[in-house]
Short mmCIF file of C-alpha atoms in Angstrom, two decimals:
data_model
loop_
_atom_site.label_atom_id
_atom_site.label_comp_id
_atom_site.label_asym_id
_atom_site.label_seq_id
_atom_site.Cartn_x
_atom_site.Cartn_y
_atom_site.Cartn_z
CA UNK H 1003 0.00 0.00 0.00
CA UNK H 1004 2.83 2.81 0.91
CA UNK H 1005 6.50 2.38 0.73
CA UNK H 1006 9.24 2.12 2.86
CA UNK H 1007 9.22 6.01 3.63
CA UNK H 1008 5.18 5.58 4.48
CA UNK H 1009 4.37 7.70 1.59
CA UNK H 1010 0.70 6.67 -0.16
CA UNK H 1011 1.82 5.13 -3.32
CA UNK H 1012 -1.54 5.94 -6.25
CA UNK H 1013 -3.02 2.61 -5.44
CA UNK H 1014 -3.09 3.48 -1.78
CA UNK H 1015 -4.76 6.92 -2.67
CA UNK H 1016 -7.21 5.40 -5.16
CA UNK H 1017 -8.35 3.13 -2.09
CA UNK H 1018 -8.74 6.08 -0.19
CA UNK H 1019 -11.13 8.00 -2.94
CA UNK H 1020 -13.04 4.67 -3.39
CA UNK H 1021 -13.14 4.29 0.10
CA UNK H 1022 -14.43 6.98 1.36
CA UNK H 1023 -16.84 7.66 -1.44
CA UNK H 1024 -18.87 4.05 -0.90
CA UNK H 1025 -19.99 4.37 2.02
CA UNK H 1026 -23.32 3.54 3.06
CA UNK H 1027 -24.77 5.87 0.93
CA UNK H 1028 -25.03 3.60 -2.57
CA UNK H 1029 -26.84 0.63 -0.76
CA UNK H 1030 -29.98 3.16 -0.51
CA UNK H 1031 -29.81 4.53 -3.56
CA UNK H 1032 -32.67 2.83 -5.26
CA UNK H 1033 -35.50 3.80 -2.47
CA UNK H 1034 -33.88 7.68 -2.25
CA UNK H 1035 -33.92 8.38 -5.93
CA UNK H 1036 -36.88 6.46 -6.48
CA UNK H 1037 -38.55 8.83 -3.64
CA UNK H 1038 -37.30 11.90 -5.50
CA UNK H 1039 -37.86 11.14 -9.10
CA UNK H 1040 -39.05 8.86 -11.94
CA UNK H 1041 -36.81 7.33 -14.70
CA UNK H 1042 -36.33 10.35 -16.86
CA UNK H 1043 -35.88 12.74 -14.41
CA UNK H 1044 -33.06 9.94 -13.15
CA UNK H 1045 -31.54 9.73 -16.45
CA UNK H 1046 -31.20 13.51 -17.27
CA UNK H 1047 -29.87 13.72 -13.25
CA UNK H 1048 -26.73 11.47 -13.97
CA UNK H 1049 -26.04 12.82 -17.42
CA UNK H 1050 -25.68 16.62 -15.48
CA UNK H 1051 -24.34 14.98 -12.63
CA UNK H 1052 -21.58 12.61 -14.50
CA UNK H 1053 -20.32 16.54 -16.48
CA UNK H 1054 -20.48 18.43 -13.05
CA UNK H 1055 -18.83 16.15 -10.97
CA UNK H 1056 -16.08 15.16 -13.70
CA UNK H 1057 -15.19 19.05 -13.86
CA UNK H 1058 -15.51 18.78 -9.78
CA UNK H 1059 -12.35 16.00 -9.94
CA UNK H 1060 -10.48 17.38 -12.75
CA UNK H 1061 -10.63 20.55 -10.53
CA UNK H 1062 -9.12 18.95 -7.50
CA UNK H 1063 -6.41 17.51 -9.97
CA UNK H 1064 -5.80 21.00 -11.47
CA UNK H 1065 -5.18 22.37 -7.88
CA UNK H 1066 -2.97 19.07 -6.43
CA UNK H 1067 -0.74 19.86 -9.80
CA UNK H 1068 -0.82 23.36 -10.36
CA UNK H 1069 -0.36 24.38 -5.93
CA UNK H 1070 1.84 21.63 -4.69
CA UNK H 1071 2.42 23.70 -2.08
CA UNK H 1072 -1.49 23.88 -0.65
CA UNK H 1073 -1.92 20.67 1.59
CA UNK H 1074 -5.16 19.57 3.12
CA UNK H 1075 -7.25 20.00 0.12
CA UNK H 1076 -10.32 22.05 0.22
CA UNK H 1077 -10.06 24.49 3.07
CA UNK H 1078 -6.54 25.59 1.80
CA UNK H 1079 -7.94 26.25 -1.43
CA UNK H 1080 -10.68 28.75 -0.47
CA UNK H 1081 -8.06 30.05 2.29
CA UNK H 1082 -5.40 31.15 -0.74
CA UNK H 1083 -8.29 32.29 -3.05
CA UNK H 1084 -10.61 33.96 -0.51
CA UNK H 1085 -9.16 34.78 2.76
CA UNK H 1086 -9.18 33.49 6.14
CA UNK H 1087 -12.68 33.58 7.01
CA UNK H 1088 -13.79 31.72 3.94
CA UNK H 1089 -10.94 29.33 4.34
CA UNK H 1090 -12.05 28.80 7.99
CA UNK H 1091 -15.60 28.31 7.02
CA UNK H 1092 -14.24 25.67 4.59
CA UNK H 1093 -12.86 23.79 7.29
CA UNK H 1094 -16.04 23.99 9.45
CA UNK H 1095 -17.99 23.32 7.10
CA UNK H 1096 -16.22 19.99 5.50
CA UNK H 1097 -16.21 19.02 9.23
CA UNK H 1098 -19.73 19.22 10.51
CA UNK H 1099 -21.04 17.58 7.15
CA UNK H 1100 -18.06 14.57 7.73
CA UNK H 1101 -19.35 14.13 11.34
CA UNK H 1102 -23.06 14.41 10.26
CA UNK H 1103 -22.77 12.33 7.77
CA UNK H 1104 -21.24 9.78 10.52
CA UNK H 1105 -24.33 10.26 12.59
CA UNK H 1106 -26.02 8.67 9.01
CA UNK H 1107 -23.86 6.38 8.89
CA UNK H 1108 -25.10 5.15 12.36
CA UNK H 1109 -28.79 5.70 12.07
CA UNK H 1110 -28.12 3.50 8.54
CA UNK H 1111 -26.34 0.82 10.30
CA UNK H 1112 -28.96 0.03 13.18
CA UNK H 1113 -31.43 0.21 10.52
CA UNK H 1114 -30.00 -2.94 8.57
CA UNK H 1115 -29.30 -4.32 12.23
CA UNK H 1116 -32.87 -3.90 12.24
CA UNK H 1117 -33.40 -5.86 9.66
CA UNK H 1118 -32.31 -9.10 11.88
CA UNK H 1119 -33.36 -7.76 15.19
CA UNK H 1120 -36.46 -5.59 15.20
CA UNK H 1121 -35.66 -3.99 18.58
CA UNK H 1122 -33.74 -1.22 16.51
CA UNK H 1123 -36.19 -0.35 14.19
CA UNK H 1124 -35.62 1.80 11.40
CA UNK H 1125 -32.49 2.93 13.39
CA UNK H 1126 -33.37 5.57 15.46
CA UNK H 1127 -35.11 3.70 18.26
CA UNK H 1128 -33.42 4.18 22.21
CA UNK H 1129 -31.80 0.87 21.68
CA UNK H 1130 -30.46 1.75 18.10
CA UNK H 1131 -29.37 5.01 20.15
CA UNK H 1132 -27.54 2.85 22.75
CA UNK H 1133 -25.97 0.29 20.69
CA UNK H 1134 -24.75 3.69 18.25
CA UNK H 1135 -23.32 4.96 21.35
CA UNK H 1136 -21.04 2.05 22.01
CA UNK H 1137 -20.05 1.19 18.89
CA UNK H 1138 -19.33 5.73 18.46
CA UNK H 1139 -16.94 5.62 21.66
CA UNK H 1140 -15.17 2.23 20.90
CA UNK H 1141 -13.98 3.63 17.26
CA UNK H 1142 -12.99 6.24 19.27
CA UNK H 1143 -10.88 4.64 21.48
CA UNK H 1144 -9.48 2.46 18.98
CA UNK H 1145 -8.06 5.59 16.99
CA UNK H 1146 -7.26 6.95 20.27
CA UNK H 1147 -4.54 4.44 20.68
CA UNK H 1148 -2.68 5.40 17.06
CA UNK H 1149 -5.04 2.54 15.02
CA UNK H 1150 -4.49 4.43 12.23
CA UNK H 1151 -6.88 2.61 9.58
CA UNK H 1152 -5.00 0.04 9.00
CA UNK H 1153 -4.14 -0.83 5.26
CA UNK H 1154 -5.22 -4.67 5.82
CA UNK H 1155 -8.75 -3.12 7.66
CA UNK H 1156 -8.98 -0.74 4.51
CA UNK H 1157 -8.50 -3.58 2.36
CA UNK H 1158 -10.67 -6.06 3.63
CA UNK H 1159 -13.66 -3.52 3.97
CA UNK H 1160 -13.07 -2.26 -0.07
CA UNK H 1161 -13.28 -5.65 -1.23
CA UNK H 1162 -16.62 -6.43 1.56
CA UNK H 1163 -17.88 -2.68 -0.51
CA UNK H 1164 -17.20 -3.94 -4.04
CA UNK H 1165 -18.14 -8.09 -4.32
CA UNK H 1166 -21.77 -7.53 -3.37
CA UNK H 1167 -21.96 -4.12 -5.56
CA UNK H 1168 -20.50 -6.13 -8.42
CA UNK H 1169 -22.48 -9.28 -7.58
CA UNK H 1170 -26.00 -7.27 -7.41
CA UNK H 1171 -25.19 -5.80 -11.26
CA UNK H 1172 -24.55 -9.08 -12.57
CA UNK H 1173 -27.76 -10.55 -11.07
CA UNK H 1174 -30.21 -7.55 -11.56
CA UNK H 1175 -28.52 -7.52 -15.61
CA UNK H 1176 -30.23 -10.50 -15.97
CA UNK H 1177 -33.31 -9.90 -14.04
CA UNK H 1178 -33.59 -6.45 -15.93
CA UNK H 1179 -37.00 -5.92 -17.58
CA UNK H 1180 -37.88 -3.16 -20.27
CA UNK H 1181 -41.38 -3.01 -19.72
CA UNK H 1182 -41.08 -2.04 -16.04
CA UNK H 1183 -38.44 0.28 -16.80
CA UNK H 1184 -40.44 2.32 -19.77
CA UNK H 1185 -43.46 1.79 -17.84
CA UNK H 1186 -44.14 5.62 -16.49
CA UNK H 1187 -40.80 6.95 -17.83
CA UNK H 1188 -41.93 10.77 -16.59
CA UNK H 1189 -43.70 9.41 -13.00
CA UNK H 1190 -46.99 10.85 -14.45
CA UNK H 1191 -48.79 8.32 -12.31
CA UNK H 1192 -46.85 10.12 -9.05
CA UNK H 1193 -48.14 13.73 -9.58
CA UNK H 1194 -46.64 14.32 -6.06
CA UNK H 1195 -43.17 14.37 -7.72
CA UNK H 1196 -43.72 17.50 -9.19
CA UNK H 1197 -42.06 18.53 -12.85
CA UNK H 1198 -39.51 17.05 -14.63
CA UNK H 1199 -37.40 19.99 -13.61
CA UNK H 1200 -38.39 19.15 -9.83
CA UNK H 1201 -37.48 15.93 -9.97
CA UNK H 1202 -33.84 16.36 -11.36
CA UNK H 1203 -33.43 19.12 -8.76
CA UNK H 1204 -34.38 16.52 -5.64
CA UNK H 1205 -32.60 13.55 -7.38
CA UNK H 1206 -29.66 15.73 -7.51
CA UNK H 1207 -28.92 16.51 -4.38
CA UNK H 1208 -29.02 12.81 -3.38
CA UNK H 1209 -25.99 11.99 -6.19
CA UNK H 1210 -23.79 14.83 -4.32
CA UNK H 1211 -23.97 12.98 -0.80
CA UNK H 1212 -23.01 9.66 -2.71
CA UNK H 1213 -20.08 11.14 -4.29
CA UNK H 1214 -18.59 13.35 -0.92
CA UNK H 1215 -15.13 11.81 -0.67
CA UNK H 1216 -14.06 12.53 -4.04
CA UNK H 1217 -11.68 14.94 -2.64
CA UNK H 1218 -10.10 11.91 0.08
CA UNK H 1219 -6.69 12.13 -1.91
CA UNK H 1220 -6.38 15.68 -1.95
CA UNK H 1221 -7.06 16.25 1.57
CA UNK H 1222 -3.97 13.63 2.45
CA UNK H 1223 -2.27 15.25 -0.19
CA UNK H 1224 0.77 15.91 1.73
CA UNK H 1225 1.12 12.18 2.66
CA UNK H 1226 1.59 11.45 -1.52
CA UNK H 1227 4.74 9.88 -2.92
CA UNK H 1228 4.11 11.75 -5.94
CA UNK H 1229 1.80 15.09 -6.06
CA UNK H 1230 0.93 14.00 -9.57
CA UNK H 1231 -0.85 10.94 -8.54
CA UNK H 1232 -3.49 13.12 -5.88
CA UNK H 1233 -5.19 13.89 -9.27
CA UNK H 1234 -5.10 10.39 -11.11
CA UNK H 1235 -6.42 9.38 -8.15
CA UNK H 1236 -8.82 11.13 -7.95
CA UNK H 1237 -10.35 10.70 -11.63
CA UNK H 1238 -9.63 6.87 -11.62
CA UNK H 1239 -11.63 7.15 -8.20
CA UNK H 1240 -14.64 8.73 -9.33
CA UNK H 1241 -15.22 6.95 -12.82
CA UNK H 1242 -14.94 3.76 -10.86
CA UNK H 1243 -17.71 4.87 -8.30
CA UNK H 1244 -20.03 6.77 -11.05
CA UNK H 1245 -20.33 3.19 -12.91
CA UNK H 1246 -21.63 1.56 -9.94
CA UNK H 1247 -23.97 4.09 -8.63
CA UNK H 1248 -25.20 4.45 -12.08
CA UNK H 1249 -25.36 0.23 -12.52
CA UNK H 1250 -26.91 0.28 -9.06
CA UNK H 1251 -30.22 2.99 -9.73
CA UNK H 1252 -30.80 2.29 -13.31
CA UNK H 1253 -30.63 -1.44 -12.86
CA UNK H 1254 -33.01 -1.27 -10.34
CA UNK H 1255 -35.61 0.39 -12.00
CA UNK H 1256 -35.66 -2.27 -14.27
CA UNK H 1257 -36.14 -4.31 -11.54
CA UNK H 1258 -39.14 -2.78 -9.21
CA UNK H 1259 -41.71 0.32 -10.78
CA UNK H 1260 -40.88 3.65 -9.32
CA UNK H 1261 -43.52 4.33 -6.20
CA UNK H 1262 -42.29 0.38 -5.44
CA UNK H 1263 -39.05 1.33 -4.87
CA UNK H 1264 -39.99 4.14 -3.07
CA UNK H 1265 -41.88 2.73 -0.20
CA UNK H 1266 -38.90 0.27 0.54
CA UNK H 1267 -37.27 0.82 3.57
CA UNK H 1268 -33.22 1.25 3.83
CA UNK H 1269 -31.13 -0.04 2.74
CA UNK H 1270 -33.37 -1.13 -0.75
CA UNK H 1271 -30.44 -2.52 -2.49
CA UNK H 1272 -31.03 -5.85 0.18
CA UNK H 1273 -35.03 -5.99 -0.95
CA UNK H 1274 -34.28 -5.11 -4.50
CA UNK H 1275 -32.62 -8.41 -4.62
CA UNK H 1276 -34.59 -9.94 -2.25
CA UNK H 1277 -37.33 -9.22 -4.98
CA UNK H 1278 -34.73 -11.38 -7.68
CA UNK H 1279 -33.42 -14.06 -5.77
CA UNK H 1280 -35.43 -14.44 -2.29
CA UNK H 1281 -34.42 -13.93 1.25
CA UNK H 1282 -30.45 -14.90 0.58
CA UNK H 1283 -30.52 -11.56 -1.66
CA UNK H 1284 -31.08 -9.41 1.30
CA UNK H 1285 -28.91 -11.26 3.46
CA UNK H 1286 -25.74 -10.41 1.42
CA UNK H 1287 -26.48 -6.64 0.41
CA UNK H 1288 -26.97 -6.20 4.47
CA UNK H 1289 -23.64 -7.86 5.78
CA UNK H 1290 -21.97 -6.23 3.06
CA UNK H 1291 -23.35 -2.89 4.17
CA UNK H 1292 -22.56 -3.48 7.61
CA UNK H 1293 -18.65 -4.30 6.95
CA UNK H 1294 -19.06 -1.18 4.47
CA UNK H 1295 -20.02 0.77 7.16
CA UNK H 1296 -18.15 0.02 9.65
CA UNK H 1297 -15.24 0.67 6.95
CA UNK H 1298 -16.46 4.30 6.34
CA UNK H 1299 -16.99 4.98 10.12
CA UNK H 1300 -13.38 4.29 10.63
CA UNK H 1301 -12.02 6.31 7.54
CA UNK H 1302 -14.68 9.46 8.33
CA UNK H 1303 -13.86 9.45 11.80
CA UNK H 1304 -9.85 9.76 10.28
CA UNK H 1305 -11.06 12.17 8.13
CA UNK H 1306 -12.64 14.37 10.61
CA UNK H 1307 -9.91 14.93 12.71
CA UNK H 1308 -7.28 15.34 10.10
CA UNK H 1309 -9.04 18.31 8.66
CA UNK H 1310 -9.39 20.11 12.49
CA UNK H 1311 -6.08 19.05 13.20
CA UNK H 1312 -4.08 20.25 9.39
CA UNK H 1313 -6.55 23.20 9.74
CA UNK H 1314 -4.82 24.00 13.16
CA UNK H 1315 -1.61 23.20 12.12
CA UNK H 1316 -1.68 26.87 9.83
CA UNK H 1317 -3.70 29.27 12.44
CA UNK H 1318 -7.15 28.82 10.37
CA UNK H 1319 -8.49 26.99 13.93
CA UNK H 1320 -6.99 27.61 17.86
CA UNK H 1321 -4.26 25.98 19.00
CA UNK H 1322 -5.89 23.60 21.08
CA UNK H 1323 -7.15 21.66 18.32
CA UNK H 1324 -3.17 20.74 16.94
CA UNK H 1325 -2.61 18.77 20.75
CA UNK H 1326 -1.22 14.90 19.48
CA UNK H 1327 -1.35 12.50 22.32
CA UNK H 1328 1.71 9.88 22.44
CA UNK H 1329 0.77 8.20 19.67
CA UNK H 1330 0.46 11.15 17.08
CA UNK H 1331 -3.38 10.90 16.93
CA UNK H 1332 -5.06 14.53 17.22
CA UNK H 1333 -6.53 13.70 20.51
CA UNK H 1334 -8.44 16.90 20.85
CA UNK H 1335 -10.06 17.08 17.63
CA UNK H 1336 -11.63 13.72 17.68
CA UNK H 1337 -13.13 14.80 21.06
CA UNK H 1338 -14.76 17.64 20.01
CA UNK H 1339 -15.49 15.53 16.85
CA UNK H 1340 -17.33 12.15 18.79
CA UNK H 1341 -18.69 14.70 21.02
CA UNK H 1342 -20.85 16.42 18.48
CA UNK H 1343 -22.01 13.06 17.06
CA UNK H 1344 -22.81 12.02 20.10
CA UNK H 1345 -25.00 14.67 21.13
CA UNK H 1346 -26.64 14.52 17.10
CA UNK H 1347 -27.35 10.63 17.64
CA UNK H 1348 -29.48 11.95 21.07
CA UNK H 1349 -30.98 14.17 18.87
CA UNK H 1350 -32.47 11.88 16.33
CA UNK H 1351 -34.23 9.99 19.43
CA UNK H 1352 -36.73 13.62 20.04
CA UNK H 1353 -36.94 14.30 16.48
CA UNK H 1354 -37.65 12.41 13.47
CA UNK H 1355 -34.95 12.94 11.68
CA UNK H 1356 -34.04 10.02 9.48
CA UNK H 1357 -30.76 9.08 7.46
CA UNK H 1358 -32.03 11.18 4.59
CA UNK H 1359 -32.77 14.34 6.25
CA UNK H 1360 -29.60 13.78 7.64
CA UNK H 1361 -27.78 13.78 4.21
CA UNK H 1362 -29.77 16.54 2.63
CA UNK H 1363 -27.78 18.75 5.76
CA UNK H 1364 -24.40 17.13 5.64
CA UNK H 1365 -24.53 17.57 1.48
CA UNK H 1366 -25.98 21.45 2.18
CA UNK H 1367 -22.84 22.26 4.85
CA UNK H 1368 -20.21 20.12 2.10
CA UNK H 1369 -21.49 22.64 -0.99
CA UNK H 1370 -19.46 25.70 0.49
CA UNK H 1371 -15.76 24.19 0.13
CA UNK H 1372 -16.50 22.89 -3.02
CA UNK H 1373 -18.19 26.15 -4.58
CA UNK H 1374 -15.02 27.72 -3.50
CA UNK H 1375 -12.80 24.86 -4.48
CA UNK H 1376 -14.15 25.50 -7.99
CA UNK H 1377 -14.12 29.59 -7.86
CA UNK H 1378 -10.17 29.30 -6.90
CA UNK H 1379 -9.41 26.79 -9.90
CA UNK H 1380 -11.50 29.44 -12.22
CA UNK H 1381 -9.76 32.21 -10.62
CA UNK H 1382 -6.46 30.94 -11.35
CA UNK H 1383 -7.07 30.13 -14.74
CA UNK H 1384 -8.68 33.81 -15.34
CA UNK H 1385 -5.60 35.39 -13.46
CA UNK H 1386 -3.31 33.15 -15.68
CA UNK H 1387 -1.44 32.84 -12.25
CA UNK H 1388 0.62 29.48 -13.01
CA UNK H 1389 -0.06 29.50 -16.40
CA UNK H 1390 2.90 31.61 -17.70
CA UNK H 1391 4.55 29.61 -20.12
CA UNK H 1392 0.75 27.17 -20.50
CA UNK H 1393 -1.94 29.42 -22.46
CA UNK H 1394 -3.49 26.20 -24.44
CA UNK H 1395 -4.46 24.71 -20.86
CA UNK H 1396 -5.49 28.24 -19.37
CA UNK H 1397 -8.26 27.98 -21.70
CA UNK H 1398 -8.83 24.40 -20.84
CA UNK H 1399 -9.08 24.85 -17.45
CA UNK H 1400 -10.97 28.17 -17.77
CA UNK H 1401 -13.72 26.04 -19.48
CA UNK H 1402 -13.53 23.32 -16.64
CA UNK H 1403 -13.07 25.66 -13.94
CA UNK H 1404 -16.28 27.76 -15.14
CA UNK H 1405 -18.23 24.49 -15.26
CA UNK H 1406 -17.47 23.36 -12.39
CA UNK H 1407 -18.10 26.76 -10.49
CA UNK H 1408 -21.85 26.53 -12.31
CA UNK H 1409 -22.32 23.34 -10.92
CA UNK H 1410 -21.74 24.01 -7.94
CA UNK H 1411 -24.11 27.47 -7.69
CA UNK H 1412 -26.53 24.73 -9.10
CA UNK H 1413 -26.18 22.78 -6.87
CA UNK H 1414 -26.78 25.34 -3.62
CA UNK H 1415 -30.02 26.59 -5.28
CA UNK H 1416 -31.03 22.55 -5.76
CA UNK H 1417 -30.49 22.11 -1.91
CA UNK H 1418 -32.68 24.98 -1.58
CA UNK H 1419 -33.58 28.10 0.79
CA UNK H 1420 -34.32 25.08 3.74
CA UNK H 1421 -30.89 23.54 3.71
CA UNK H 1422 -29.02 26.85 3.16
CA UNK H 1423 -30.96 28.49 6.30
CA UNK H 1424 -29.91 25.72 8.22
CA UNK H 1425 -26.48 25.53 7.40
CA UNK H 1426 -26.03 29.04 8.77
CA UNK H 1427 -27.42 27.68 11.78
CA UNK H 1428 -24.55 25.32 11.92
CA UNK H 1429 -22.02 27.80 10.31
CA UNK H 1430 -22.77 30.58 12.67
CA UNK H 1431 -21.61 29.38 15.90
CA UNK H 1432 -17.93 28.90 14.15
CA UNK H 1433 -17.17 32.01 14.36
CA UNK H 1434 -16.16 31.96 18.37
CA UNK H 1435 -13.31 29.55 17.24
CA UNK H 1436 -12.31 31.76 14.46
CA UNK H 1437 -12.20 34.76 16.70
CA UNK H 1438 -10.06 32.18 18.99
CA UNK H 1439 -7.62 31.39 16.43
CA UNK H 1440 -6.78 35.22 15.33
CA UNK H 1441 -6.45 36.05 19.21
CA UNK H 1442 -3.67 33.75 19.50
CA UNK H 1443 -1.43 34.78 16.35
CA UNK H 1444 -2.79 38.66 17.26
CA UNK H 1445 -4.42 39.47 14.23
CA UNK H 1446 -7.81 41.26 13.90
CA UNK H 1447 -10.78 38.96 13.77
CA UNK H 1448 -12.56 39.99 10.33
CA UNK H 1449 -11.75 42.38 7.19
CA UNK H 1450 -14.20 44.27 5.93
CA UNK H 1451 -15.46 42.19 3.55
CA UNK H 1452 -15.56 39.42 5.94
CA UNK H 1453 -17.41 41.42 8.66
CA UNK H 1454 -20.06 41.59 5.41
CA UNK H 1455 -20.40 37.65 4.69
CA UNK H 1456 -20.42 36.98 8.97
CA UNK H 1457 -23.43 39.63 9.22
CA UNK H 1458 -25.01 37.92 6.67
CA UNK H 1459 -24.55 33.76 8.16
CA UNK H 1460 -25.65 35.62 11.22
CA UNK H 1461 -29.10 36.42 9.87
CA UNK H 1462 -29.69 33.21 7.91
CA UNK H 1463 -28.93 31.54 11.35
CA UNK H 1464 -31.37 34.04 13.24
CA UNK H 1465 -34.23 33.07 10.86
CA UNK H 1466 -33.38 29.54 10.99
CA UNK H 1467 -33.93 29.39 14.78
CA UNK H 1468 -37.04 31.25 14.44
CA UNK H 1469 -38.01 28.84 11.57
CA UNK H 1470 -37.46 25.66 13.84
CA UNK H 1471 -39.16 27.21 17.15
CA UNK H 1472 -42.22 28.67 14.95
CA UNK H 1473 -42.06 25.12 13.11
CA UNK H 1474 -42.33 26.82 9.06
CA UNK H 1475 -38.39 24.77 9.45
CA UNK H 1476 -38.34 21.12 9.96
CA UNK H 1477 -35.09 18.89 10.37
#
């Protein structure tokens, strides 16, 4: 996996892309996109998606290539493009969605446990809670005492991913039927979808959850043996996982009709074959999930505290947060981190928050660093800063740079006003460790500018608390 020297050879890093990108959020793909859309609207949803996204990794390549000097991936680059606010907000951002999308992960996995022992319901039941808990504080501990994710633990949980992902393609190929899949092509028979134009909007925002992770390499960027492979990684990453999230939805609607698929209850890959080959079906798709899971807990929880911790490292958060214990783990960080999920798991007990809810917020708080992943690769490319003696690629990657940036403004307006507003809720509250972190290097808090944007997160979060305590807001 890495070399002598522990650098992360490009077979290493594409594990890491792959790894952190199949999570647990493909095994539900057929009930969520069946829930948001019909089979056009899916269809036209990929086809965007597929463009956006592959401008989204040949961004992150662009950056690893052209700023070898930028490590940590997505919080540097909105640091060096937009200041330290924005670059902070990056950070916080990328964090709360990693750690939310953890507290998913968890409500997921006692919801297949659920599948063999009722008692945990559809995952969010006290004993789901408790059993979350335990399972929360022993990863922690684990990584506590320097467990790094082990490359044999990485290994055996990508292949547990992958041989029931590639099994369920080959099976549900067969199975495939035209007639069910043509059968209401435009869900006219579910008015309650809305338009076309609805439906690709809501399908949408479900393919960006499935696809956070694509910037894994960049973010360990600085662990590479060669910078050049951060962004072959990352393509070869993300063409791998597009071809079985696309295998995965389409085949399925071949397999069940639309409003089928969307009453099944998570994970619907497991009933989806269920539906082909009987009880045995569901079975595999739900142990694989659960070693897939517990894969992705491990790697997100890694994740989590490396971005505090690098974040730390360059004054963007306080001091406190760069503490190692003895065996180099960022103790600190992955306190404050488990803490938070923690205290989100309790949360899903009193309200009735589910795992997608829970993904529409995490995707919502993840949009920010990538918007301004995107506006620094455009920005570049419109500056021709690093592209002195390269004017054929300028244009290039002014054309990839711009599509990615439009994607990603897309993509904010698909989450919608609800999401946004609540993301300043989460955003807001940030601010008292940014303040922190200028303090100790003896800077002044904001610029101008930046006193502009804070005013502004401050009012989306004022509304959103009035929102959730008048009830017109919903989690």
């Amino acid at each position: 996996m890495s070399d002598s020297s522990g650098k992360l050879k490009l077979g290493a890093l594409v594990a890491l892309v792959v790894g952190s990108m199949i999570g647990g959020g493909i095994f539900s793909l057929p009930q969520n996109m069946a829930a948001s859309a019909g089979v056009g609207a899916v269809l036209i949803g990929w086809a965007i998606t597929a463009v956006g996204m592959l401008t989204l990794a040949f961004v992150f390549q662009t950056l690893a290539n052209r700023k070898p000097d930028l490590d940590g991936g997505v919080y540097a680059y909105a640091k060096a493009g937009f200041g330290d606010y924005m670059g902070f907000s990056s950070a916080w951002g990328y964090w709360i969605s990693a750690w939310l999308g953890n507290v998913g992960y968890f409500v997921l996995l006692f919801s297949t446990l659920g599948y063999f022992f009722p008692i945990f319901g559809e995952g969010n039941t006290p004993a789901a809670i408790i059993g979350a808990s335990i399972l929360l504080w022993a990863v922690h501990f684990l990584v506590l005492r320097g467990i790094k994710e082990a490359a044999f633990i990485n290994l055996v949980t990508t292949v547990a991913k992958v041989v029931p992902l590639v099994l369920f393609a080959l099976i549900c190929l067969f199975a495939f039927r035209l007639d069910i899949f043509t059968a209401d092509i435009w869900a006219m028979g579910t008015p309650e979808l809305g338009s076309v134009m609805n439906q690709v909007r809501n399908m949408m925002l479900v393919t960006v959850w499935v696809f956070i992770g694509i910037e894994g390499a960049s973010i360990f960027s600085a662990r590479a043996e060669k910078r050049t492979d951060v962004g072959k990684a990352t393509v070869i990453g993300f063409v791998t996982v597009l071809l079985f999230l696309v295998l995965v939805n389409v085949l399925s609607l071949g397999i069940m009709t639309q409003p089928e698929l969307a009453k099944l209850q998570n994970p619907s890959m497991a009933a989806v074959l269920e539906h082909v080959v009987g009880h045995w079906g569901a079975v595999l798709i739900s142990v694989g999930l659960v070693i897939s899971l517990l894969g992705a807990l491990l790697s997100w929880v890694l994740l989590c505290a490396e971005i505090m911790f690098a974040a730390a490292k360059d004054h963007t958060m306080p001091e406190f947060l760069r503490r190692e214990n003895a065996k180099q783990v960022p103790a600190n960080a992955l306190w404050l981190t488990n803490a938070m999920v923690q205290i989100f798991l309790v949360i899903t007990l009193f309200s009735s928050s589910t795992y997608l809810s829970l993904i529409y917020l995490a995707t919502s708080m993840i949009l920010v660093p990538y918007l301004w992943s995107a506006a620094y690769a455009f920005l570049l490319a419109l500056r021709s800063e690093t592209y002195e003696q390269a004017l054929a690629e300028r244009k290039k990657d002014l054309i990839i740079g711009g599509i990615a940036l439009l994607y990603a403004i897309w993509l904010l307006y698909a989450g919608g006003v609800k999401y946004l507003l609540l993301s300043a809720l989460l955003y807001a509250p940030g601010a008292i460790l940014f303040a922190k972190a200028k303090r100790e290097v003896g800077k002044p808090v904001f610029t101008n500018v930046e006193k502009l944007i804070f005013a502004a997160v401050v009012i989306g979060a004022l509304v959103a608390a009035y929102g959730l305590y008048d009830g017109f807001l919903t989690l």
